[in-house]
Every structure is written in structure tokens, then in C-alpha cells.
Amino acid sequence: MPDYSISRARRRLGRLFAAPGLALLTITMGLPLGYALVISLSNMTLIRPRLSPFQGLENYIEVLTDPMFWSSLGVTLRFSAAAVIGEFVVGLAIALLLTKVVRMRAVYFAILTLPMAMSPVAVALIWKMLLQPNLGIVNTTLGQLGIAPVDWLGSPDLALSTLVFVEIWQQTSFVVLLLSAGLASLPREPFEAAEVDGAGPVAQFWYITLPMLRPVAAIAIVIQLINEFRTYDLVYVMTKGGPGISTELLSFYAYKRAFQGLAINEGNAAAFLLLMVVLAITVVFFWILERRR
């Protein structure tokens, strides 16, 4: 029979080892989140920096009844969906190609990690210069090919797509690293059995690689989805939410509400609504994933 006293002792020892890390997380994450929540329920503004009187959910109602909030939410959903799909498709293609590479594999990985290692502000500044309508190298190259210059960041129809492209360019490296690690850990026996049965590369990819890679792919998608929802620096440097409000993400809306509108309480409320949207999407995604197992 199992010795339950030993199991209880091990659980206590595990809690003891986890306690310092949990305490550090509580201090570094829990306290700032708690204070931000208190501000979102208060009457604090940058002009009147006092918490009292508390307003309850009035700040949330004020944000939710603002048409700009819903416009920013729509822009954020489109941006995040396009960026995550692009990063996953491109990242999976590159990861599959790298499985065939034998020589200089470390060099390829080192080159791929360069965009990910760069600061988002630096990436935004570089691409803003490259895409400059009159002097940027992209339009200069297009002009040499006989194509008219394009206002990549000044056109409401192109600005969001341009931001998505830049985001994919920087963040795909992380997806490649995760999926490459997942592909390297897959057992070879199912693939060898499929080859014996006459299955081709496409059938092996669709019926063996993708199902077995699903847990790693889910983690990559969720992490990148959270990253895209909290994207701020790219928008601030490249477009300031413009032209108009065509690239105003929820994170930038919260910033404008808090610091340009001086209503830091409403800005915190908008930020918490963004957090709830991200949590809801994450829970739904993992629920769907669990049901398909």
C-alpha cells in the first residue's frame, strides 16, 4: 500500500520550495496589478492624483460606451489574428525546412534569431526609415522597377497590413525556435511505419506531424497571441495609431486615455478590459484544444 505520510511530506516540501518563487511573483506582479485595479475603480486622474472617492464600475462603463474602444478592439483583433496566422505559417515552413539542413544549422538559427533579439523600438525605427515614402529604400527600389511609390504608413488601407508585416518579420523567429524544438522531439517510429505503408510527405505531414505537434503549436500560438494583443511600441513609433484610427490598437487606446486624456483611471480600466479579452481568448483556445484530443 502507498505510504500517504511520505506523499504528504513531499507535497509540503514542494510547497516549501515553491514559496520563494510565488512570493516574488506576488510582489512583482500581484501588487502592481492590484494597485492598477484600485486605480481603475477610483476617481484618480493626472490632474487630480487622489484615489478617493471610488467610482466602482463607472470607469469601465465609460470605456465600454466609448465607440473608440470598440473600434480599437476590432483593429486589435484583426492585427493579432493576421500576425499570429502569418507567424505560425511562415515559422512552420521555415522549421520544416530546417529539419532537412545538416551543415551550418547553428549559423541559420543564429541568423534567424537576430530580429527577435532586436528591440521593438529599433525594429520600428528601421522599418519606418525603409518605408519612408520619398527616400525609403523600398520605394526607391520600386521606382527603379517602374512602380509608383507607395505610402505604406500613410494610407488607411495599407498601414495596418504594413504593421502586421513588420510584426511577422520580427516575431517569426520565436515561433521557428519553438516549432523546431517540437519537431526535433517527435518520435521517428510513426514516420518509418508510414513510409513502409506508402504514405507520401504530404500525408505524413497532415496525419502525423501536425497532430503530434499540436501541444507545441498551441503554446506558440497562445504566447504570440498574448504578445500581439499587448503590442504598443510598434504602433507608437511607426504610426501613432494613424492615419486616423486605422492602426489604433487597444494598448495604444489605453495609453491615449490615460496620458493624453489625463484620465489614468479610465486608462487602467481599458487596460484591464484588454487583459480580460486576452484571458478569455486563451481559455477558449485551450478549451477547444482539449475537446479535440
PDB file of C-alpha atoms in Angstrom:
ATOM      1  CA  MET A   1       0.000   0.000   0.000  1.00  0.00           C
ATOM      2  CA  PRO A   2       1.237   3.539  -0.694  1.00  0.00           C
ATOM      3  CA  ASP A   3       2.702   5.452   2.203  1.00  0.00           C
ATOM      4  CA  TYR A   4       0.489   8.560   2.371  1.00  0.00           C
ATOM      5  CA  SER A   5       2.679  10.188   5.026  1.00  0.00           C
ATOM      6  CA  ILE A   6       5.599  10.245   2.542  1.00  0.00           C
ATOM      7  CA  SER A   7       3.307  11.750  -0.144  1.00  0.00           C
ATOM      8  CA  ARG A   8       2.151  14.472   2.246  1.00  0.00           C
ATOM      9  CA  ALA A   9       5.752  15.193   3.242  1.00  0.00           C
ATOM     10  CA  ARG A  10       6.742  15.507  -0.427  1.00  0.00           C
ATOM     11  CA  ARG A  11       3.850  17.884  -1.102  1.00  0.00           C
ATOM     12  CA  ARG A  12       4.855  20.034   1.872  1.00  0.00           C
ATOM     13  CA  LEU A  13       8.454  20.038   0.641  1.00  0.00           C
ATOM     14  CA  GLY A  14       7.268  21.037  -2.839  1.00  0.00           C
ATOM     15  CA  ARG A  15       5.231  23.926  -1.433  1.00  0.00           C
ATOM     16  CA  LEU A  16       8.253  24.994   0.617  1.00  0.00           C
ATOM     17  CA  PHE A  17      10.491  25.112  -2.465  1.00  0.00           C
ATOM     18  CA  ALA A  18       7.792  26.932  -4.490  1.00  0.00           C
ATOM     19  CA  ALA A  19       7.112  29.532  -1.784  1.00  0.00           C
ATOM     20  CA  PRO A  20      10.022  31.922  -2.593  1.00  0.00           C
ATOM     21  CA  GLY A  21       9.135  31.998  -6.286  1.00  0.00           C
ATOM     22  CA  LEU A  22       5.438  32.518  -5.572  1.00  0.00           C
ATOM     23  CA  ALA A  23       6.261  35.296  -3.104  1.00  0.00           C
ATOM     24  CA  LEU A  24       8.452  37.017  -5.696  1.00  0.00           C
ATOM     25  CA  LEU A  25       5.683  36.730  -8.324  1.00  0.00           C
ATOM     26  CA  THR A  26       3.180  38.163  -5.863  1.00  0.00           C
ATOM     27  CA  ILE A  27       5.420  41.155  -5.171  1.00  0.00           C
ATOM     28  CA  THR A  28       6.490  41.865  -8.747  1.00  0.00           C
ATOM     29  CA  MET A  29       3.180  41.099 -10.490  1.00  0.00           C
ATOM     30  CA  GLY A  30       0.390  40.869  -7.956  1.00  0.00           C
ATOM     31  CA  LEU A  31       0.974  44.187  -6.211  1.00  0.00           C
ATOM     32  CA  PRO A  32       1.203  46.322  -9.398  1.00  0.00           C
ATOM     33  CA  LEU A  33      -1.876  44.595 -10.832  1.00  0.00           C
ATOM     34  CA  GLY A  34      -3.756  45.134  -7.589  1.00  0.00           C
ATOM     35  CA  TYR A  35      -2.821  48.819  -7.482  1.00  0.00           C
ATOM     36  CA  ALA A  36      -3.826  49.250 -11.132  1.00  0.00           C
ATOM     37  CA  LEU A  37      -7.180  47.629 -10.345  1.00  0.00           C
ATOM     38  CA  VAL A  38      -7.703  50.026  -7.441  1.00  0.00           C
ATOM     39  CA  ILE A  39      -6.921  52.984  -9.729  1.00  0.00           C
ATOM     40  CA  SER A  40      -9.389  51.698 -12.334  1.00  0.00           C
ATOM     41  CA  LEU A  41     -12.136  51.794  -9.666  1.00  0.00           C
ATOM     42  CA  SER A  42     -11.177  55.239  -8.372  1.00  0.00           C
ATOM     43  CA  ASN A  43     -11.571  58.867  -9.381  1.00  0.00           C
ATOM     44  CA  MET A  44      -7.822  59.378  -9.943  1.00  0.00           C
ATOM     45  CA  THR A  45      -6.656  61.497 -12.874  1.00  0.00           C
ATOM     46  CA  LEU A  46      -3.306  63.091 -13.637  1.00  0.00           C
ATOM     47  CA  ILE A  47      -4.825  66.453 -12.732  1.00  0.00           C
ATOM     48  CA  ARG A  48      -6.370  65.098  -9.519  1.00  0.00           C
ATOM     49  CA  PRO A  49      -3.973  62.371  -8.245  1.00  0.00           C
ATOM     50  CA  ARG A  50      -6.156  61.052  -5.401  1.00  0.00           C
ATOM     51  CA  LEU A  51      -7.862  57.688  -5.212  1.00  0.00           C
ATOM     52  CA  SER A  52     -10.998  58.757  -3.373  1.00  0.00           C
ATOM     53  CA  PRO A  53     -13.861  58.944  -3.962  1.00  0.00           C
ATOM     54  CA  PHE A  54     -14.146  55.493  -5.511  1.00  0.00           C
ATOM     55  CA  GLN A  55     -16.446  55.184  -8.511  1.00  0.00           C
ATOM     56  CA  GLY A  56     -16.941  51.435  -8.683  1.00  0.00           C
ATOM     57  CA  LEU A  57     -17.513  50.279 -12.252  1.00  0.00           C
ATOM     58  CA  GLU A  58     -18.214  53.739 -13.678  1.00  0.00           C
ATOM     59  CA  ASN A  59     -14.832  53.918 -15.400  1.00  0.00           C
ATOM     60  CA  TYR A  60     -15.438  50.560 -17.071  1.00  0.00           C
ATOM     61  CA  ILE A  61     -18.892  51.673 -18.199  1.00  0.00           C
ATOM     62  CA  GLU A  62     -17.397  54.903 -19.544  1.00  0.00           C
ATOM     63  CA  VAL A  63     -14.831  52.965 -21.573  1.00  0.00           C
ATOM     64  CA  LEU A  64     -17.306  50.351 -22.795  1.00  0.00           C
ATOM     65  CA  THR A  65     -19.698  53.031 -24.045  1.00  0.00           C
ATOM     66  CA  ASP A  66     -16.939  54.770 -25.984  1.00  0.00           C
ATOM     67  CA  PRO A  67     -17.138  53.927 -29.738  1.00  0.00           C
ATOM     68  CA  MET A  68     -13.355  54.381 -29.945  1.00  0.00           C
ATOM     69  CA  PHE A  69     -12.899  51.418 -27.594  1.00  0.00           C
ATOM     70  CA  TRP A  70     -14.826  49.091 -29.882  1.00  0.00           C
ATOM     71  CA  SER A  71     -13.007  50.432 -32.929  1.00  0.00           C
ATOM     72  CA  SER A  72      -9.655  49.755 -31.214  1.00  0.00           C
ATOM     73  CA  LEU A  73     -10.830  46.285 -30.205  1.00  0.00           C
ATOM     74  CA  GLY A  74     -11.710  45.495 -33.823  1.00  0.00           C
ATOM     75  CA  VAL A  75      -8.329  46.754 -35.039  1.00  0.00           C
ATOM     76  CA  THR A  76      -6.567  44.719 -32.331  1.00  0.00           C
ATOM     77  CA  LEU A  77      -8.417  41.523 -33.261  1.00  0.00           C
ATOM     78  CA  ARG A  78      -7.597  41.948 -36.958  1.00  0.00           C
ATOM     79  CA  PHE A  79      -3.957  42.783 -36.250  1.00  0.00           C
ATOM     80  CA  SER A  80      -3.479  39.911 -33.787  1.00  0.00           C
ATOM     81  CA  ALA A  81      -5.217  37.304 -35.953  1.00  0.00           C
ATOM     82  CA  ALA A  82      -3.285  38.249 -39.093  1.00  0.00           C
ATOM     83  CA  ALA A  83       0.054  38.438 -37.257  1.00  0.00           C
ATOM     84  CA  VAL A  84      -0.350  35.121 -35.415  1.00  0.00           C
ATOM     85  CA  ILE A  85      -1.513  33.253 -38.539  1.00  0.00           C
ATOM     86  CA  GLY A  86       1.350  34.718 -40.565  1.00  0.00           C
ATOM     87  CA  GLU A  87       3.940  33.961 -37.885  1.00  0.00           C
ATOM     88  CA  PHE A  88       2.723  30.383 -37.484  1.00  0.00           C
ATOM     89  CA  VAL A  89       2.532  29.572 -41.202  1.00  0.00           C
ATOM     90  CA  VAL A  90       5.904  31.143 -42.031  1.00  0.00           C
ATOM     91  CA  GLY A  91       7.504  29.790 -38.847  1.00  0.00           C
ATOM     92  CA  LEU A  92       6.266  26.251 -39.509  1.00  0.00           C
ATOM     93  CA  ALA A  93       7.510  26.365 -43.106  1.00  0.00           C
ATOM     94  CA  ILE A  94      10.969  27.545 -42.003  1.00  0.00           C
ATOM     95  CA  ALA A  95      11.098  24.981 -39.173  1.00  0.00           C
ATOM     96  CA  LEU A  96      10.255  22.167 -41.598  1.00  0.00           C
ATOM     97  CA  LEU A  97      12.947  23.351 -43.999  1.00  0.00           C
ATOM     98  CA  LEU A  98      15.492  23.484 -41.174  1.00  0.00           C
ATOM     99  CA  THR A  99      14.823  19.826 -40.338  1.00  0.00           C
ATOM    100  CA  LYS A 100      16.416  18.991 -43.698  1.00  0.00           C
ATOM    101  CA  VAL A 101      19.511  21.098 -43.001  1.00  0.00           C
ATOM    102  CA  VAL A 102      22.576  19.255 -41.717  1.00  0.00           C
ATOM    103  CA  ARG A 103      25.536  21.534 -42.334  1.00  0.00           C
ATOM    104  CA  MET A 104      25.763  25.040 -40.808  1.00  0.00           C
ATOM    105  CA  ARG A 105      22.468  24.576 -38.975  1.00  0.00           C
ATOM    106  CA  ALA A 106      23.667  26.634 -36.000  1.00  0.00           C
ATOM    107  CA  VAL A 107      24.503  29.512 -38.343  1.00  0.00           C
ATOM    108  CA  TYR A 108      20.984  29.513 -39.768  1.00  0.00           C
ATOM    109  CA  PHE A 109      19.478  29.569 -36.284  1.00  0.00           C
ATOM    110  CA  ALA A 110      21.790  32.419 -35.266  1.00  0.00           C
ATOM    111  CA  ILE A 111      20.688  34.474 -38.287  1.00  0.00           C
ATOM    112  CA  LEU A 112      17.018  33.721 -37.611  1.00  0.00           C
ATOM    113  CA  THR A 113      17.224  34.897 -34.015  1.00  0.00           C
ATOM    114  CA  LEU A 114      18.611  38.328 -34.945  1.00  0.00           C
ATOM    115  CA  PRO A 115      15.190  40.011 -35.486  1.00  0.00           C
ATOM    116  CA  MET A 116      13.863  38.536 -32.239  1.00  0.00           C
ATOM    117  CA  ALA A 117      16.890  39.824 -30.324  1.00  0.00           C
ATOM    118  CA  MET A 118      16.349  43.384 -31.545  1.00  0.00           C
ATOM    119  CA  SER A 119      14.336  45.894 -29.540  1.00  0.00           C
ATOM    120  CA  PRO A 120      10.839  46.509 -30.973  1.00  0.00           C
ATOM    121  CA  VAL A 121      11.585  50.248 -30.942  1.00  0.00           C
ATOM    122  CA  ALA A 122      14.747  49.692 -33.008  1.00  0.00           C
ATOM    123  CA  VAL A 123      12.824  47.458 -35.432  1.00  0.00           C
ATOM    124  CA  ALA A 124      10.090  50.080 -35.781  1.00  0.00           C
ATOM    125  CA  LEU A 125      12.614  52.867 -36.440  1.00  0.00           C
ATOM    126  CA  ILE A 126      14.474  50.789 -39.042  1.00  0.00           C
ATOM    127  CA  TRP A 127      11.316  49.862 -40.930  1.00  0.00           C
ATOM    128  CA  LYS A 128       9.944  53.384 -40.683  1.00  0.00           C
ATOM    129  CA  MET A 129      13.055  54.625 -42.489  1.00  0.00           C
ATOM    130  CA  LEU A 130      12.944  51.796 -45.041  1.00  0.00           C
ATOM    131  CA  LEU A 131       9.276  52.518 -45.815  1.00  0.00           C
ATOM    132  CA  GLN A 132       9.615  56.325 -45.952  1.00  0.00           C
ATOM    133  CA  PRO A 133       7.518  57.432 -48.981  1.00  0.00           C
ATOM    134  CA  ASN A 134      10.119  59.640 -50.692  1.00  0.00           C
ATOM    135  CA  LEU A 135      13.565  58.492 -49.537  1.00  0.00           C
ATOM    136  CA  GLY A 136      12.977  54.972 -48.232  1.00  0.00           C
ATOM    137  CA  ILE A 137      14.853  52.140 -49.907  1.00  0.00           C
ATOM    138  CA  VAL A 138      11.645  50.161 -50.530  1.00  0.00           C
ATOM    139  CA  ASN A 139      10.013  52.878 -52.638  1.00  0.00           C
ATOM    140  CA  THR A 140      13.337  53.694 -54.290  1.00  0.00           C
ATOM    141  CA  THR A 141      13.621  50.068 -55.412  1.00  0.00           C
ATOM    142  CA  LEU A 142      10.017  50.065 -56.622  1.00  0.00           C
ATOM    143  CA  GLY A 143      10.715  53.268 -58.586  1.00  0.00           C
ATOM    144  CA  GLN A 144      13.665  51.606 -60.322  1.00  0.00           C
ATOM    145  CA  LEU A 145      11.306  48.797 -61.342  1.00  0.00           C
ATOM    146  CA  GLY A 146       8.849  51.306 -62.777  1.00  0.00           C
ATOM    147  CA  ILE A 147       6.334  51.011 -59.934  1.00  0.00           C
ATOM    148  CA  ALA A 148       4.845  54.159 -58.415  1.00  0.00           C
ATOM    149  CA  PRO A 149       5.846  54.949 -54.788  1.00  0.00           C
ATOM    150  CA  VAL A 150       3.527  53.612 -52.102  1.00  0.00           C
ATOM    151  CA  ASP A 151       2.635  55.438 -48.889  1.00  0.00           C
ATOM    152  CA  TRP A 152       2.940  52.351 -46.711  1.00  0.00           C
ATOM    153  CA  LEU A 153       2.222  54.014 -43.354  1.00  0.00           C
ATOM    154  CA  GLY A 154       0.135  56.960 -44.546  1.00  0.00           C
ATOM    155  CA  SER A 155      -2.617  55.020 -46.294  1.00  0.00           C
ATOM    156  CA  PRO A 156      -5.542  53.825 -44.146  1.00  0.00           C
ATOM    157  CA  ASP A 157      -5.832  50.760 -46.380  1.00  0.00           C
ATOM    158  CA  LEU A 158      -2.161  49.747 -46.082  1.00  0.00           C
ATOM    159  CA  ALA A 159      -0.960  50.961 -42.672  1.00  0.00           C
ATOM    160  CA  LEU A 160      -2.341  48.049 -40.624  1.00  0.00           C
ATOM    161  CA  SER A 161      -1.122  45.455 -43.135  1.00  0.00           C
ATOM    162  CA  THR A 162       2.320  47.083 -43.053  1.00  0.00           C
ATOM    163  CA  LEU A 163       2.422  46.827 -39.251  1.00  0.00           C
ATOM    164  CA  VAL A 164       1.391  43.170 -39.497  1.00  0.00           C
ATOM    165  CA  PHE A 165       4.241  42.519 -41.949  1.00  0.00           C
ATOM    166  CA  VAL A 166       6.810  44.174 -39.653  1.00  0.00           C
ATOM    167  CA  GLU A 167       5.481  42.243 -36.663  1.00  0.00           C
ATOM    168  CA  ILE A 168       5.714  38.958 -38.579  1.00  0.00           C
ATOM    169  CA  TRP A 169       9.249  39.841 -39.676  1.00  0.00           C
ATOM    170  CA  GLN A 170      10.368  40.262 -36.067  1.00  0.00           C
ATOM    171  CA  GLN A 171       8.359  37.633 -34.207  1.00  0.00           C
ATOM    172  CA  THR A 172       8.529  34.654 -36.578  1.00  0.00           C
ATOM    173  CA  SER A 173      11.962  33.740 -35.183  1.00  0.00           C
ATOM    174  CA  PHE A 174      10.442  32.807 -31.819  1.00  0.00           C
ATOM    175  CA  VAL A 175       7.860  30.552 -33.487  1.00  0.00           C
ATOM    176  CA  VAL A 176      10.616  28.899 -35.549  1.00  0.00           C
ATOM    177  CA  LEU A 177      12.607  28.095 -32.405  1.00  0.00           C
ATOM    178  CA  LEU A 178       9.589  26.597 -30.618  1.00  0.00           C
ATOM    179  CA  LEU A 179       8.393  24.550 -33.582  1.00  0.00           C
ATOM    180  CA  SER A 180      11.930  23.368 -34.405  1.00  0.00           C
ATOM    181  CA  ALA A 181      12.298  22.075 -30.849  1.00  0.00           C
ATOM    182  CA  GLY A 182       8.899  20.378 -31.161  1.00  0.00           C
ATOM    183  CA  LEU A 183       9.794  18.763 -34.495  1.00  0.00           C
ATOM    184  CA  ALA A 184      13.125  17.538 -33.122  1.00  0.00           C
ATOM    185  CA  SER A 185      11.348  15.817 -30.225  1.00  0.00           C
ATOM    186  CA  LEU A 186       8.887  13.852 -32.398  1.00  0.00           C
ATOM    187  CA  PRO A 187       9.492  10.079 -32.403  1.00  0.00           C
ATOM    188  CA  ARG A 188      10.662   8.573 -35.701  1.00  0.00           C
ATOM    189  CA  GLU A 189       8.711   5.301 -35.475  1.00  0.00           C
ATOM    190  CA  PRO A 190       5.361   6.642 -36.820  1.00  0.00           C
ATOM    191  CA  PHE A 191       7.103   8.204 -39.819  1.00  0.00           C
ATOM    192  CA  GLU A 192       9.001   4.989 -40.584  1.00  0.00           C
ATOM    193  CA  ALA A 193       5.773   2.986 -40.365  1.00  0.00           C
ATOM    194  CA  ALA A 194       4.019   5.483 -42.656  1.00  0.00           C
ATOM    195  CA  GLU A 195       6.828   5.191 -45.222  1.00  0.00           C
ATOM    196  CA  VAL A 196       6.504   1.407 -45.168  1.00  0.00           C
ATOM    197  CA  ASP A 197       2.741   1.794 -45.780  1.00  0.00           C
ATOM    198  CA  GLY A 198       3.459   4.058 -48.758  1.00  0.00           C
ATOM    199  CA  ALA A 199       2.406   7.403 -47.259  1.00  0.00           C
ATOM    200  CA  GLY A 200       3.948  10.408 -49.020  1.00  0.00           C
ATOM    201  CA  PRO A 201       5.441  13.544 -47.432  1.00  0.00           C
ATOM    202  CA  VAL A 202       2.134  15.461 -47.579  1.00  0.00           C
ATOM    203  CA  ALA A 203       0.174  12.653 -45.924  1.00  0.00           C
ATOM    204  CA  GLN A 204       2.856  12.269 -43.238  1.00  0.00           C
ATOM    205  CA  PHE A 205       2.785  15.995 -42.535  1.00  0.00           C
ATOM    206  CA  TRP A 206      -1.015  16.179 -42.349  1.00  0.00           C
ATOM    207  CA  TYR A 207      -1.764  12.999 -40.420  1.00  0.00           C
ATOM    208  CA  ILE A 208       1.367  12.566 -38.281  1.00  0.00           C
ATOM    209  CA  THR A 209       3.417  15.751 -37.939  1.00  0.00           C
ATOM    210  CA  LEU A 210       0.582  18.217 -37.310  1.00  0.00           C
ATOM    211  CA  PRO A 211      -1.359  16.085 -34.749  1.00  0.00           C
ATOM    212  CA  MET A 212       1.818  15.255 -32.816  1.00  0.00           C
ATOM    213  CA  LEU A 213       2.994  18.851 -32.957  1.00  0.00           C
ATOM    214  CA  ARG A 214      -0.335  20.195 -31.650  1.00  0.00           C
ATOM    215  CA  PRO A 215       0.739  20.852 -27.994  1.00  0.00           C
ATOM    216  CA  VAL A 216       3.841  22.811 -29.049  1.00  0.00           C
ATOM    217  CA  ALA A 217       1.872  24.648 -31.737  1.00  0.00           C
ATOM    218  CA  ALA A 218      -0.795  25.595 -29.192  1.00  0.00           C
ATOM    219  CA  ILE A 219       1.810  27.046 -26.832  1.00  0.00           C
ATOM    220  CA  ALA A 220       3.409  29.009 -29.682  1.00  0.00           C
ATOM    221  CA  ILE A 221       0.049  30.403 -30.808  1.00  0.00           C
ATOM    222  CA  VAL A 222      -1.059  31.418 -27.303  1.00  0.00           C
ATOM    223  CA  ILE A 223       2.271  33.090 -26.477  1.00  0.00           C
ATOM    224  CA  GLN A 224       2.259  35.010 -29.752  1.00  0.00           C
ATOM    225  CA  LEU A 225      -1.414  35.929 -29.348  1.00  0.00           C
ATOM    226  CA  ILE A 226      -0.647  37.481 -25.970  1.00  0.00           C
ATOM    227  CA  ASN A 227       2.357  39.282 -27.473  1.00  0.00           C
ATOM    228  CA  GLU A 228       0.266  40.719 -30.313  1.00  0.00           C
ATOM    229  CA  PHE A 229      -2.511  41.926 -28.015  1.00  0.00           C
ATOM    230  CA  ARG A 230      -0.031  43.881 -25.925  1.00  0.00           C
ATOM    231  CA  THR A 231       1.842  45.360 -28.915  1.00  0.00           C
ATOM    232  CA  TYR A 232       2.438  49.044 -28.266  1.00  0.00           C
ATOM    233  CA  ASP A 233       5.941  50.188 -29.257  1.00  0.00           C
ATOM    234  CA  LEU A 234       5.486  49.333 -32.940  1.00  0.00           C
ATOM    235  CA  VAL A 235       2.344  51.459 -33.201  1.00  0.00           C
ATOM    236  CA  TYR A 236       3.754  54.331 -31.149  1.00  0.00           C
ATOM    237  CA  VAL A 237       6.924  54.648 -33.240  1.00  0.00           C
ATOM    238  CA  MET A 238       5.571  53.921 -36.715  1.00  0.00           C
ATOM    239  CA  THR A 239       2.042  55.355 -36.921  1.00  0.00           C
ATOM    240  CA  LYS A 240       0.883  56.848 -33.576  1.00  0.00           C
ATOM    241  CA  GLY A 241      -2.370  54.979 -34.227  1.00  0.00           C
ATOM    242  CA  GLY A 242      -2.901  56.663 -37.585  1.00  0.00           C
ATOM    243  CA  PRO A 243      -3.714  57.538 -40.218  1.00  0.00           C
ATOM    244  CA  GLY A 244      -6.871  58.454 -38.360  1.00  0.00           C
ATOM    245  CA  ILE A 245      -7.530  55.499 -36.072  1.00  0.00           C
ATOM    246  CA  SER A 246      -6.765  52.768 -38.618  1.00  0.00           C
ATOM    247  CA  THR A 247      -3.878  51.321 -36.534  1.00  0.00           C
ATOM    248  CA  GLU A 248      -5.002  52.268 -33.027  1.00  0.00           C
ATOM    249  CA  LEU A 249      -4.657  49.065 -31.010  1.00  0.00           C
ATOM    250  CA  LEU A 250      -6.262  48.645 -27.587  1.00  0.00           C
ATOM    251  CA  SER A 251      -2.907  49.096 -25.856  1.00  0.00           C
ATOM    252  CA  PHE A 252      -2.435  52.445 -27.610  1.00  0.00           C
ATOM    253  CA  TYR A 253      -6.043  53.408 -26.833  1.00  0.00           C
ATOM    254  CA  ALA A 254      -5.394  52.769 -23.121  1.00  0.00           C
ATOM    255  CA  TYR A 255      -2.238  54.911 -23.314  1.00  0.00           C
ATOM    256  CA  LYS A 256      -4.116  57.771 -25.006  1.00  0.00           C
ATOM    257  CA  ARG A 257      -6.939  57.582 -22.495  1.00  0.00           C
ATOM    258  CA  ALA A 258      -4.553  57.593 -19.529  1.00  0.00           C
ATOM    259  CA  PHE A 259      -1.883  60.108 -20.564  1.00  0.00           C
ATOM    260  CA  GLN A 260      -3.232  62.197 -23.432  1.00  0.00           C
ATOM    261  CA  GLY A 261      -6.729  62.322 -21.974  1.00  0.00           C
ATOM    262  CA  LEU A 262      -5.238  62.633 -18.434  1.00  0.00           C
ATOM    263  CA  ALA A 263      -7.812  60.064 -17.177  1.00  0.00           C
ATOM    264  CA  ILE A 264      -5.457  57.491 -15.696  1.00  0.00           C
ATOM    265  CA  ASN A 265      -8.373  55.710 -14.031  1.00  0.00           C
ATOM    266  CA  GLU A 266     -10.123  55.131 -17.368  1.00  0.00           C
ATOM    267  CA  GLY A 267      -6.815  54.141 -18.982  1.00  0.00           C
ATOM    268  CA  ASN A 268      -6.353  51.453 -16.324  1.00  0.00           C
ATOM    269  CA  ALA A 269      -9.921  50.296 -16.879  1.00  0.00           C
ATOM    270  CA  ALA A 270      -9.210  49.966 -20.622  1.00  0.00           C
ATOM    271  CA  ALA A 271      -6.021  48.027 -19.840  1.00  0.00           C
ATOM    272  CA  PHE A 272      -7.910  45.620 -17.572  1.00  0.00           C
ATOM    273  CA  LEU A 273     -10.547  45.092 -20.254  1.00  0.00           C
ATOM    274  CA  LEU A 274      -7.712  44.215 -22.645  1.00  0.00           C
ATOM    275  CA  LEU A 275      -6.376  41.752 -20.054  1.00  0.00           C
ATOM    276  CA  MET A 276      -9.825  40.133 -19.746  1.00  0.00           C
ATOM    277  CA  VAL A 277     -10.106  39.798 -23.534  1.00  0.00           C
ATOM    278  CA  VAL A 278      -6.695  38.077 -23.692  1.00  0.00           C
ATOM    279  CA  LEU A 279      -7.590  35.728 -20.816  1.00  0.00           C
ATOM    280  CA  ALA A 280     -10.934  34.870 -22.403  1.00  0.00           C
ATOM    281  CA  ILE A 281      -9.362  34.081 -25.784  1.00  0.00           C
ATOM    282  CA  THR A 282      -6.642  31.973 -24.126  1.00  0.00           C
ATOM    283  CA  VAL A 283      -9.171  29.954 -22.097  1.00  0.00           C
ATOM    284  CA  VAL A 284     -11.412  29.378 -25.139  1.00  0.00           C
ATOM    285  CA  PHE A 285      -8.443  28.340 -27.273  1.00  0.00           C
ATOM    286  CA  PHE A 286      -7.210  25.749 -24.754  1.00  0.00           C
ATOM    287  CA  TRP A 287     -10.797  24.530 -24.211  1.00  0.00           C
ATOM    288  CA  ILE A 288     -11.156  23.889 -27.943  1.00  0.00           C
ATOM    289  CA  LEU A 289      -7.756  22.192 -27.979  1.00  0.00           C
ATOM    290  CA  GLU A 290      -8.682  19.900 -25.079  1.00  0.00           C
ATOM    291  CA  ARG A 291     -12.008  18.931 -26.711  1.00  0.00           C
ATOM    292  CA  ARG A 292     -10.241  17.887 -29.915  1.00  0.00           C
ATOM    293  CA  ARG A 293      -7.903  15.473 -28.151  1.00  0.00           C
TER     294      ARG A 293
END
